[in-house]
Amino acid sequence: VQLQASGGGLVQAGGSLRLSCAASGRTFSNYRMGWFRQAPGKERDFVAAINWSGISINYADSVKGRFTISKDNAKNTVYLQMSSLKPEDTAVYYCAAAAGNAINYRSVDYWGQGTQVTVSS
């Protein structure tokens, strides 16, 4: 099983980036897919999650209205569109998958490798 994250980079404050997470190796139809982020010296925090059908979506309060999570089941890929980026969004972003209807740091079954997002002021 592999979750391959990509799309990170350096962007100025107010800019946008789109992260992608390509899943392979199994069927994720009963999994909730999500994004977490970890800034230097801090814990890994939840950012956003989406279920297989795309109907159930939730966001961390800090990104509501600025980030949008979506998925393309045909491509087995989850996206995180990030807009109005702030310097405090700087972190390594990880995609993740958890069986069932909920996802948190402890329930994750699979982690992708991180992708660095740096927002300059």
PDB file of C-alpha atoms in Angstrom:
ATOM      1  CA  VAL A   1       0.000   0.000   0.000  1.00  0.00           C
ATOM      2  CA  GLN A   2       1.336   3.397  -0.956  1.00  0.00           C
ATOM      3  CA  LEU A   3       0.149   6.965  -0.558  1.00  0.00           C
ATOM      4  CA  GLN A   4       2.222   9.258  -2.743  1.00  0.00           C
ATOM      5  CA  ALA A   5       1.908  12.933  -1.884  1.00  0.00           C
ATOM      6  CA  SER A   6       3.062  15.713  -4.167  1.00  0.00           C
ATOM      7  CA  GLY A   7       2.499  19.369  -4.959  1.00  0.00           C
ATOM      8  CA  GLY A   8       4.273  21.131  -2.132  1.00  0.00           C
ATOM      9  CA  GLY A   9       6.532  24.108  -2.652  1.00  0.00           C
ATOM     10  CA  LEU A  10       7.330  27.695  -1.787  1.00  0.00           C
ATOM     11  CA  VAL A  11       4.608  30.302  -2.184  1.00  0.00           C
ATOM     12  CA  GLN A  12       4.067  33.867  -1.019  1.00  0.00           C
ATOM     13  CA  ALA A  13       1.414  34.690   1.532  1.00  0.00           C
ATOM     14  CA  GLY A  14      -1.965  34.960  -0.139  1.00  0.00           C
ATOM     15  CA  GLY A  15      -1.011  32.470  -2.805  1.00  0.00           C
ATOM     16  CA  SER A  16      -2.344  29.011  -3.620  1.00  0.00           C
ATOM     17  CA  LEU A  17      -1.078  25.465  -3.927  1.00  0.00           C
ATOM     18  CA  ARG A  18      -2.726  22.137  -4.722  1.00  0.00           C
ATOM     19  CA  LEU A  19      -1.510  18.979  -3.064  1.00  0.00           C
ATOM     20  CA  SER A  20      -2.213  15.551  -4.519  1.00  0.00           C
ATOM     21  CA  CYS A  21      -2.172  12.134  -2.886  1.00  0.00           C
ATOM     22  CA  ALA A  22      -2.210   9.119  -5.168  1.00  0.00           C
ATOM     23  CA  ALA A  23      -3.244   5.894  -3.451  1.00  0.00           C
ATOM     24  CA  SER A  24      -2.311   2.431  -4.657  1.00  0.00           C
ATOM     25  CA  GLY A  25      -2.030  -1.140  -3.474  1.00  0.00           C
ATOM     26  CA  ARG A  26      -5.561  -1.704  -2.216  1.00  0.00           C
ATOM     27  CA  THR A  27      -9.145  -0.562  -2.455  1.00  0.00           C
ATOM     28  CA  PHE A  28      -9.898   2.437  -0.269  1.00  0.00           C
ATOM     29  CA  SER A  29     -13.667   2.344  -0.626  1.00  0.00           C
ATOM     30  CA  ASN A  30     -14.182   1.889   3.129  1.00  0.00           C
ATOM     31  CA  TYR A  31     -11.518   4.370   4.128  1.00  0.00           C
ATOM     32  CA  ARG A  32     -11.598   7.989   5.108  1.00  0.00           C
ATOM     33  CA  MET A  33      -8.798   9.930   3.422  1.00  0.00           C
ATOM     34  CA  GLY A  34      -7.264  12.959   4.995  1.00  0.00           C
ATOM     35  CA  TRP A  35      -4.467  15.469   5.280  1.00  0.00           C
ATOM     36  CA  PHE A  36      -2.403  16.297   8.338  1.00  0.00           C
ATOM     37  CA  ARG A  37       0.421  18.764   8.777  1.00  0.00           C
ATOM     38  CA  GLN A  38       3.394  19.101  11.067  1.00  0.00           C
ATOM     39  CA  ALA A  39       5.330  22.291  11.632  1.00  0.00           C
ATOM     40  CA  PRO A  40       8.858  22.191  13.106  1.00  0.00           C
ATOM     41  CA  GLY A  41       8.761  21.420  16.806  1.00  0.00           C
ATOM     42  CA  LYS A  42       5.013  20.852  16.819  1.00  0.00           C
ATOM     43  CA  GLU A  43       2.673  17.896  16.789  1.00  0.00           C
ATOM     44  CA  ARG A  44       1.099  16.508  13.645  1.00  0.00           C
ATOM     45  CA  ASP A  45      -2.306  18.159  13.329  1.00  0.00           C
ATOM     46  CA  PHE A  46      -5.429  17.262  11.410  1.00  0.00           C
ATOM     47  CA  VAL A  47      -6.214  19.481   8.404  1.00  0.00           C
ATOM     48  CA  ALA A  48      -9.060  17.951   6.381  1.00  0.00           C
ATOM     49  CA  ALA A  49     -10.740  14.637   5.603  1.00  0.00           C
ATOM     50  CA  ILE A  50     -13.159  13.170   3.088  1.00  0.00           C
ATOM     51  CA  ASN A  51     -14.973   9.863   2.807  1.00  0.00           C
ATOM     52  CA  TRP A  52     -15.038   7.624  -0.250  1.00  0.00           C
ATOM     53  CA  SER A  53     -18.253   9.058  -1.668  1.00  0.00           C
ATOM     54  CA  GLY A  54     -17.061  12.607  -1.150  1.00  0.00           C
ATOM     55  CA  ILE A  55     -20.196  13.507   0.774  1.00  0.00           C
ATOM     56  CA  SER A  56     -18.724  13.618   4.270  1.00  0.00           C
ATOM     57  CA  ILE A  57     -16.036  16.297   4.597  1.00  0.00           C
ATOM     58  CA  ASN A  58     -14.576  18.053   7.596  1.00  0.00           C
ATOM     59  CA  TYR A  59     -11.859  20.658   8.169  1.00  0.00           C
ATOM     60  CA  ALA A  60      -9.790  22.011  10.981  1.00  0.00           C
ATOM     61  CA  ASP A  61     -11.078  25.414  12.072  1.00  0.00           C
ATOM     62  CA  SER A  62      -7.789  27.026  11.083  1.00  0.00           C
ATOM     63  CA  VAL A  63      -8.271  26.181   7.396  1.00  0.00           C
ATOM     64  CA  LYS A  64     -12.036  26.449   6.946  1.00  0.00           C
ATOM     65  CA  GLY A  65     -12.923  28.703   4.044  1.00  0.00           C
ATOM     66  CA  ARG A  66      -9.391  28.586   2.642  1.00  0.00           C
ATOM     67  CA  PHE A  67      -8.701  24.900   1.961  1.00  0.00           C
ATOM     68  CA  THR A  68     -10.809  22.470  -0.059  1.00  0.00           C
ATOM     69  CA  ILE A  69     -10.422  18.702  -0.028  1.00  0.00           C
ATOM     70  CA  SER A  70     -11.681  16.625  -2.931  1.00  0.00           C
ATOM     71  CA  LYS A  71     -11.103  13.247  -4.533  1.00  0.00           C
ATOM     72  CA  ASP A  72     -11.148  11.528  -7.891  1.00  0.00           C
ATOM     73  CA  ASN A  73     -12.085   7.898  -7.323  1.00  0.00           C
ATOM     74  CA  ALA A  74     -11.241   6.936 -10.885  1.00  0.00           C
ATOM     75  CA  LYS A  75      -7.672   8.068 -10.261  1.00  0.00           C
ATOM     76  CA  ASN A  76      -7.592   6.964  -6.611  1.00  0.00           C
ATOM     77  CA  THR A  77      -6.344  10.439  -5.793  1.00  0.00           C
ATOM     78  CA  VAL A  78      -7.167  12.931  -3.061  1.00  0.00           C
ATOM     79  CA  TYR A  79      -6.495  16.642  -3.471  1.00  0.00           C
ATOM     80  CA  LEU A  80      -6.058  19.542  -1.099  1.00  0.00           C
ATOM     81  CA  GLN A  81      -6.560  22.930  -2.723  1.00  0.00           C
ATOM     82  CA  MET A  82      -5.021  25.564  -0.484  1.00  0.00           C
ATOM     83  CA  SER A  83      -5.807  29.231  -1.028  1.00  0.00           C
ATOM     84  CA  SER A  84      -5.141  32.462   0.865  1.00  0.00           C
ATOM     85  CA  LEU A  85      -2.089  30.803   2.343  1.00  0.00           C
ATOM     86  CA  LYS A  86      -0.544  32.247   5.471  1.00  0.00           C
ATOM     87  CA  PRO A  87       2.976  31.875   6.901  1.00  0.00           C
ATOM     88  CA  GLU A  88       1.466  29.808   9.718  1.00  0.00           C
ATOM     89  CA  ASP A  89       0.402  27.216   7.128  1.00  0.00           C
ATOM     90  CA  THR A  90       4.074  26.357   6.666  1.00  0.00           C
ATOM     91  CA  ALA A  91       4.528  22.669   7.487  1.00  0.00           C
ATOM     92  CA  VAL A  92       5.145  19.238   6.100  1.00  0.00           C
ATOM     93  CA  TYR A  93       1.814  17.977   4.820  1.00  0.00           C
ATOM     94  CA  TYR A  94       0.984  14.275   5.034  1.00  0.00           C
ATOM     95  CA  CYS A  95      -1.850  12.383   3.408  1.00  0.00           C
ATOM     96  CA  ALA A  96      -3.392   9.555   5.361  1.00  0.00           C
ATOM     97  CA  ALA A  97      -6.038   6.848   5.239  1.00  0.00           C
ATOM     98  CA  ALA A  98      -8.088   5.381   8.067  1.00  0.00           C
ATOM     99  CA  ALA A  99     -10.633   2.576   7.910  1.00  0.00           C
ATOM    100  CA  GLY A 100     -14.130   3.569   8.860  1.00  0.00           C
ATOM    101  CA  ASN A 101     -15.888   6.895   9.203  1.00  0.00           C
ATOM    102  CA  ALA A 102     -13.444   8.883  11.287  1.00  0.00           C
ATOM    103  CA  ILE A 103      -9.819   9.853  11.029  1.00  0.00           C
ATOM    104  CA  ASN A 104      -7.430  11.201  13.629  1.00  0.00           C
ATOM    105  CA  TYR A 105      -3.752  10.841  14.333  1.00  0.00           C
ATOM    106  CA  ARG A 106      -4.232   7.605  16.265  1.00  0.00           C
ATOM    107  CA  SER A 107      -6.649   5.958  13.846  1.00  0.00           C
ATOM    108  CA  VAL A 108      -4.558   6.328  10.693  1.00  0.00           C
ATOM    109  CA  ASP A 109      -3.762   3.015   9.035  1.00  0.00           C
ATOM    110  CA  TYR A 110      -1.592   4.354   6.233  1.00  0.00           C
ATOM    111  CA  TRP A 111       0.594   7.465   5.961  1.00  0.00           C
ATOM    112  CA  GLY A 112       2.062   8.975   2.854  1.00  0.00           C
ATOM    113  CA  GLN A 113       5.440  10.601   2.784  1.00  0.00           C
ATOM    114  CA  GLY A 114       5.309  14.295   3.557  1.00  0.00           C
ATOM    115  CA  THR A 115       5.450  17.178   1.150  1.00  0.00           C
ATOM    116  CA  GLN A 116       6.859  20.504   2.309  1.00  0.00           C
ATOM    117  CA  VAL A 117       4.742  23.634   2.046  1.00  0.00           C
ATOM    118  CA  THR A 118       6.493  26.906   2.811  1.00  0.00           C
ATOM    119  CA  VAL A 119       4.608  30.204   2.847  1.00  0.00           C
ATOM    120  CA  SER A 120       6.746  33.324   2.872  1.00  0.00           C
ATOM    121  CA  SER A 121       5.524  36.606   4.320  1.00  0.00           C
TER     122      SER A 121
END
